[in-house]
Short mmCIF file of C-alpha atoms and ligand atoms in Angstrom, two decimals:
data_model
loop_
_atom_site.label_atom_id
_atom_site.label_comp_id
_atom_site.label_asym_id
_atom_site.label_seq_id
_atom_site.Cartn_x
_atom_site.Cartn_y
_atom_site.Cartn_z
CA MET A 19 56.83 31.01 7.54
CA PRO A 20 53.14 31.97 7.23
CA ASP A 21 51.66 31.79 3.73
CA THR A 22 50.58 34.93 1.93
CA PRO A 23 46.93 35.70 2.71
CA GLN A 24 44.60 34.80 -0.13
CA PRO A 25 42.35 37.31 -1.92
CA SER A 26 39.02 37.82 -0.11
CA HIS A 27 36.80 36.65 -2.96
CA PRO A 28 36.24 32.93 -2.70
CA PRO A 29 37.69 30.78 -5.52
CA VAL A 30 35.31 28.95 -7.78
CA ILE A 31 35.97 25.24 -7.71
CA ASN A 32 35.15 24.29 -11.25
CA ARG A 33 34.09 21.19 -13.01
CA ASP A 34 37.61 20.43 -14.30
CA HIS A 35 38.72 20.08 -10.67
CA TRP A 36 35.99 17.54 -9.87
CA GLU A 37 36.61 15.64 -13.12
CA GLN A 38 40.23 15.22 -12.11
CA VAL A 39 39.31 14.21 -8.53
CA SER A 40 36.79 11.65 -9.74
CA GLY A 41 39.46 10.11 -11.94
CA ASP A 42 41.69 9.54 -8.89
CA TYR A 43 39.02 9.46 -6.15
CA SER A 44 40.62 7.12 -3.62
CA ASN A 45 43.82 9.23 -3.45
CA GLN A 46 42.20 12.65 -3.41
CA VAL A 47 39.08 12.42 -1.21
CA LEU A 48 38.33 11.04 2.20
CA SER A 49 35.79 8.35 1.36
CA VAL A 50 32.95 8.55 3.88
CA PHE A 51 31.67 5.25 2.53
CA GLU A 52 34.96 3.47 3.36
CA ASN A 53 35.93 5.23 6.56
CA ASP A 54 32.69 5.92 8.52
CA LYS A 55 33.84 4.09 11.65
CA GLN A 56 30.40 3.24 13.02
CA HIS A 57 28.70 2.92 9.57
CA LEU A 58 26.28 5.66 10.60
CA VAL A 59 25.40 6.68 7.05
CA ALA A 60 24.70 3.07 5.88
CA ARG A 61 22.67 2.46 9.07
CA SER A 62 20.62 5.63 8.56
CA ILE A 63 19.87 4.69 4.92
CA GLU A 64 18.78 1.21 5.98
CA ALA A 65 16.62 2.42 8.80
CA PHE A 66 14.68 4.73 6.45
CA ALA A 67 14.30 2.06 3.75
CA GLN A 68 13.01 -0.46 6.22
CA LYS A 69 10.33 1.90 7.41
CA HIS A 70 9.38 3.06 3.85
CA PRO A 71 9.22 0.10 1.47
CA GLY A 72 8.82 1.17 -2.16
CA ALA A 73 10.33 4.62 -1.55
CA THR A 74 12.31 6.54 -4.15
CA ALA A 75 15.88 7.87 -3.57
CA ALA A 76 18.49 10.15 -4.95
CA ASP A 77 22.27 10.38 -4.52
CA LEU A 78 22.92 14.06 -5.13
CA GLY A 79 26.55 14.69 -5.91
CA CYS A 80 27.18 10.91 -6.08
CA GLY A 81 30.91 11.19 -6.90
CA VAL A 82 32.08 7.81 -8.20
CA GLY A 83 28.84 6.25 -6.80
CA GLN A 84 30.14 4.54 -3.68
CA PHE A 85 26.84 4.86 -1.89
CA THR A 86 24.60 4.34 -4.97
CA PRO A 87 24.49 0.50 -4.95
CA THR A 88 23.36 0.59 -1.28
CA LEU A 89 20.51 2.79 -2.26
CA ALA A 90 19.75 0.59 -5.35
CA ARG A 91 19.43 -2.47 -3.17
CA LEU A 92 17.00 -0.78 -0.76
CA PHE A 93 14.85 1.61 -2.79
CA LYS A 94 12.39 1.24 -5.67
CA THR A 95 14.20 3.73 -7.91
CA VAL A 96 17.42 5.68 -7.51
CA VAL A 97 18.57 8.77 -9.39
CA ALA A 98 22.31 9.59 -9.12
CA CYS A 99 23.80 12.78 -10.34
CA ASP A 100 27.12 14.64 -10.22
CA LEU A 101 28.90 17.56 -11.85
CA ALA A 102 31.75 15.35 -13.12
CA SER A 103 31.17 13.09 -16.08
CA THR A 104 34.04 10.80 -14.88
CA GLY A 105 32.10 10.37 -11.58
CA VAL A 106 28.80 9.66 -13.45
CA GLN A 107 30.52 7.11 -15.70
CA ALA A 108 32.08 5.36 -12.64
CA THR A 109 28.62 5.30 -10.96
CA ARG A 110 27.07 3.80 -14.10
CA GLN A 111 29.67 1.02 -14.20
CA ARG A 112 29.29 0.34 -10.49
CA CYS A 113 25.46 0.12 -10.83
CA ALA A 114 25.40 -1.71 -14.20
CA SER A 115 23.60 -4.68 -12.68
CA TYR A 116 20.79 -2.54 -11.19
CA GLU A 117 17.93 -1.68 -13.47
CA ASN A 118 16.38 0.80 -11.01
CA VAL A 119 19.24 3.31 -11.18
CA SER A 120 19.46 6.25 -13.60
CA SER A 121 22.34 8.73 -13.60
CA HIS A 122 22.84 12.29 -14.87
CA ARG A 123 25.68 14.70 -15.27
CA LEU A 124 24.46 17.99 -13.96
CA ASP A 125 25.34 21.05 -11.97
CA LEU A 126 23.26 21.32 -8.79
CA SER A 127 23.96 25.07 -8.70
CA GLU A 128 22.69 25.79 -12.16
CA ASP A 129 20.89 23.06 -14.07
CA PRO A 130 17.17 22.26 -14.03
CA MET A 131 16.63 18.91 -12.39
CA PRO A 132 15.68 16.19 -14.90
CA PHE A 133 13.81 14.13 -12.22
CA GLU A 134 10.99 14.54 -9.77
CA PRO A 135 11.58 15.14 -6.02
CA VAL A 136 12.21 11.87 -4.06
CA ASP A 137 11.28 10.42 -0.71
CA PHE A 138 14.91 10.10 0.46
CA ALA A 139 17.85 12.20 -0.74
CA LEU A 140 21.45 11.45 0.21
CA CYS A 141 23.97 14.34 -0.18
CA VAL A 142 27.47 13.51 1.17
CA ASN A 143 30.03 16.27 1.35
CA VAL A 144 28.69 18.15 -1.66
CA LEU A 145 27.39 21.44 -0.25
CA ILE A 146 30.99 22.43 0.44
CA MET A 147 31.63 24.96 -2.36
CA PRO A 148 33.45 28.05 -1.10
CA SER A 149 31.45 30.39 -3.29
CA LEU A 150 28.43 31.62 -1.27
CA ASP A 151 26.37 32.27 -4.38
CA GLU A 152 27.05 28.78 -5.82
CA ARG A 153 26.41 27.14 -2.48
CA LEU A 154 23.08 28.88 -1.77
CA ARG A 155 21.85 27.79 -5.23
CA ALA A 156 23.01 24.23 -4.53
CA TRP A 157 21.26 24.22 -1.10
CA ARG A 158 18.05 25.36 -2.81
CA CYS A 159 18.29 22.67 -5.47
CA VAL A 160 19.13 19.85 -3.04
CA THR A 161 16.34 20.72 -0.61
CA ASN A 162 13.81 21.11 -3.46
CA GLN A 163 14.57 17.55 -4.60
CA VAL A 164 12.82 16.12 -1.47
CA VAL A 165 9.07 15.63 -1.35
CA SER A 166 7.12 17.16 1.57
CA GLY A 167 7.41 14.65 4.44
CA GLY A 168 10.55 13.16 2.81
CA THR A 169 13.98 12.84 4.35
CA LEU A 170 17.26 14.50 3.55
CA LEU A 171 20.46 12.82 4.80
CA LEU A 172 23.34 15.27 4.65
CA VAL A 173 27.04 14.89 5.46
CA LEU A 174 28.68 18.22 6.04
CA PRO A 175 32.23 19.08 7.18
CA SER A 176 32.28 20.16 10.80
CA LEU A 177 33.55 23.63 11.77
CA GLU A 178 33.77 22.54 15.40
CA SER A 179 36.13 19.83 14.39
CA VAL A 180 38.43 22.29 12.56
CA GLN A 181 38.32 24.69 15.52
CA MET A 182 39.20 21.88 18.06
CA ASP A 183 42.11 20.86 15.82
CA LEU A 184 43.48 24.40 15.77
CA ILE A 185 43.08 24.73 19.55
CA GLN A 186 44.85 21.41 20.18
CA ARG A 187 47.62 22.38 17.74
CA VAL A 188 48.33 25.67 19.61
CA ASP A 189 48.14 23.85 22.98
CA ASN A 190 50.62 21.21 21.82
CA LEU A 191 53.04 23.93 20.64
CA ILE A 192 52.83 25.55 24.08
CA ASP A 193 53.50 22.18 25.73
CA GLN A 194 56.61 21.91 23.54
CA GLY A 195 57.91 25.13 25.00
CA HIS A 196 56.78 27.74 22.48
CA SER A 197 55.46 31.08 23.70
CA CYS A 198 51.73 31.77 23.31
CA GLU A 199 52.56 34.27 20.52
CA GLU A 200 54.66 31.72 18.66
CA ALA A 201 52.10 29.00 19.13
CA LEU A 202 49.28 31.18 17.82
CA ALA A 203 51.42 32.26 14.80
CA GLN A 204 52.41 28.68 13.91
CA GLY A 205 49.14 26.98 14.76
CA GLN A 206 46.80 29.21 12.77
CA SER A 207 45.58 28.55 9.31
CA SER A 208 47.03 31.65 7.67
CA ARG A 209 46.16 30.76 4.08
CA ALA A 210 42.53 31.82 4.53
CA SER A 211 41.36 35.37 4.31
CA SER A 212 39.36 36.80 7.23
CA GLN A 213 36.20 36.63 5.06
CA ASP A 214 36.89 32.95 4.49
CA LEU A 215 37.33 32.36 8.19
CA GLN A 216 34.03 34.18 8.95
CA GLN A 217 32.28 32.01 6.46
CA GLY A 218 33.83 28.75 7.81
CA ILE A 219 36.04 28.18 4.72
CA HIS A 220 39.00 26.07 5.62
CA ARG A 221 41.30 23.90 3.41
CA LEU A 222 40.43 20.24 3.25
CA ASP A 223 42.58 17.94 1.08
CA GLY A 224 44.16 21.19 -0.14
CA LEU A 225 40.84 22.66 -1.30
CA PRO A 226 38.98 25.63 0.20
CA THR A 227 35.97 23.98 1.68
CA LYS A 228 32.87 25.26 3.47
CA HIS A 229 32.58 23.86 7.01
CA TYR A 230 29.42 24.18 9.16
CA PHE A 231 28.75 24.49 12.79
CA GLN A 232 25.79 22.71 14.36
CA ASP A 233 23.47 25.67 14.93
CA GLU A 234 24.18 26.90 11.40
CA ILE A 235 23.03 23.64 9.91
CA GLU A 236 19.82 23.70 11.96
CA TYR A 237 19.19 27.32 10.94
CA LEU A 238 19.86 26.70 7.18
CA LEU A 239 17.62 23.57 7.16
CA GLY A 240 14.90 25.58 8.92
CA GLU A 241 15.13 28.27 6.24
CA HIS A 242 14.55 25.57 3.63
CA GLN A 243 11.45 24.21 5.52
CA PHE A 244 13.23 21.19 7.05
CA ASP A 245 13.17 19.98 10.69
CA VAL A 246 16.30 18.29 12.01
CA GLN A 247 15.50 14.86 13.45
CA GLU A 248 19.07 13.83 14.30
CA MET A 249 22.60 15.19 14.18
CA LEU A 250 25.55 12.80 14.77
CA LYS A 251 29.28 12.98 14.59
CA ILE A 252 30.74 10.80 11.86
CA GLU A 253 34.22 9.64 13.05
CA TYR A 254 36.74 8.19 10.66
CA SER A 255 38.79 5.04 10.84
CA ASN A 256 41.75 6.11 8.75
CA SER A 257 44.65 7.41 10.89
CA ARG A 258 45.00 10.81 9.06
CA ASP A 259 41.46 11.82 9.91
CA ALA A 260 41.07 9.92 13.19
CA ASP A 261 40.65 13.09 15.28
CA SER A 262 38.26 14.92 12.93
CA TRP A 263 34.59 14.46 12.37
CA ASP A 264 31.79 15.50 9.95
CA TRP A 265 28.18 16.11 10.74
CA LEU A 266 25.59 13.56 9.73
CA VAL A 267 22.22 15.28 9.62
CA ARG A 268 18.80 13.66 9.13
CA ALA A 269 16.07 16.17 8.41
CA VAL A 270 12.44 16.00 7.27
CA ARG A 271 10.81 18.40 4.90
CA ARG A 272 7.67 20.08 6.26
C1 SAM B 14 33.72 15.12 -1.76
S1 SAM B 14 32.91 14.52 -3.22
C2 SAM B 14 31.73 13.46 -2.50
C3 SAM B 14 31.16 12.45 -3.52
C4 SAM B 14 30.17 11.45 -2.96
N1 SAM B 14 28.97 12.07 -2.43
C5 SAM B 14 30.75 10.55 -1.90
O1 SAM B 14 30.42 10.59 -0.71
O2 SAM B 14 31.64 9.68 -2.30
C6 SAM B 14 32.00 15.88 -3.73
C7 SAM B 14 31.23 15.62 -5.03
O3 SAM B 14 30.32 16.73 -5.26
C8 SAM B 14 30.27 16.94 -6.66
N2 SAM B 14 29.85 18.33 -6.89
C9 SAM B 14 30.51 19.45 -6.47
N3 SAM B 14 29.85 20.50 -6.91
C10 SAM B 14 28.70 20.07 -7.56
C11 SAM B 14 27.64 20.70 -8.25
N4 SAM B 14 27.52 22.02 -8.33
N5 SAM B 14 26.71 19.89 -8.80
C12 SAM B 14 26.77 18.56 -8.74
N6 SAM B 14 27.78 17.89 -8.13
C13 SAM B 14 28.71 18.63 -7.52
C14 SAM B 14 31.71 16.72 -7.13
O4 SAM B 14 31.78 16.44 -8.50
C15 SAM B 14 32.11 15.47 -6.26
O5 SAM B 14 31.81 14.27 -6.92
#
């Protein structure tokens, strides 16, 4: 039975939600840090740090700080920030032995940044808010936190991956003997409004989440004065997400 279509205005995912997720992170979020099959994110961080000794870094939307110690070991100073105070506290505990790490609770869509732009900014699955207004402000903030010539390493949910999953689901239903009409009705993601679908908003871990297609990422980064250097598929080792991928994007600010 298809779900009732949702209202067309995108829901606001508020701070309470992320506070609750950060308190139960391993059960509620696919950890890129733990499941990146080829360790592409870690390798990209290391490659930058090796070429730029003494560089500064930021972990924007650090969550519970899984990537922050890696940055702390490789960069001169690291600033970590997140909307959720539970996440910031967890990051502080995790990085207690590093004197070069500072952390802040802040909203990337609203708050002034309490630190200078850095040479290397990591932003893993943060620019995913369904509200266009909130997302555009967060994009502006994240891209402004990188110095000219500096690097932004982004992980973004892939729209191509969701689309492939839907196509395969419909195909499997047809293989099982369903008519095309039945397969399309059962296979589609009917909880999203047509506006959500146009904007690439699909549910991930039960949450309406912005997904991006490759050309869109290149376009958005260009609009923010960044050139894409590399775009790779991050594949995951846990069985639930084995067939899906995210985009790992390395871009340099002009
Ligand atoms: C999917 S988690 C990823 C966390 C972390 N980057 C990681 O890879 O483990 C998304 C994170 O973005 C943070 N976040 C969402 N909206 C934010 C905002 N407006 N400002 C700052 N952080 C935000 C959430 O609190 C959450 O910790």
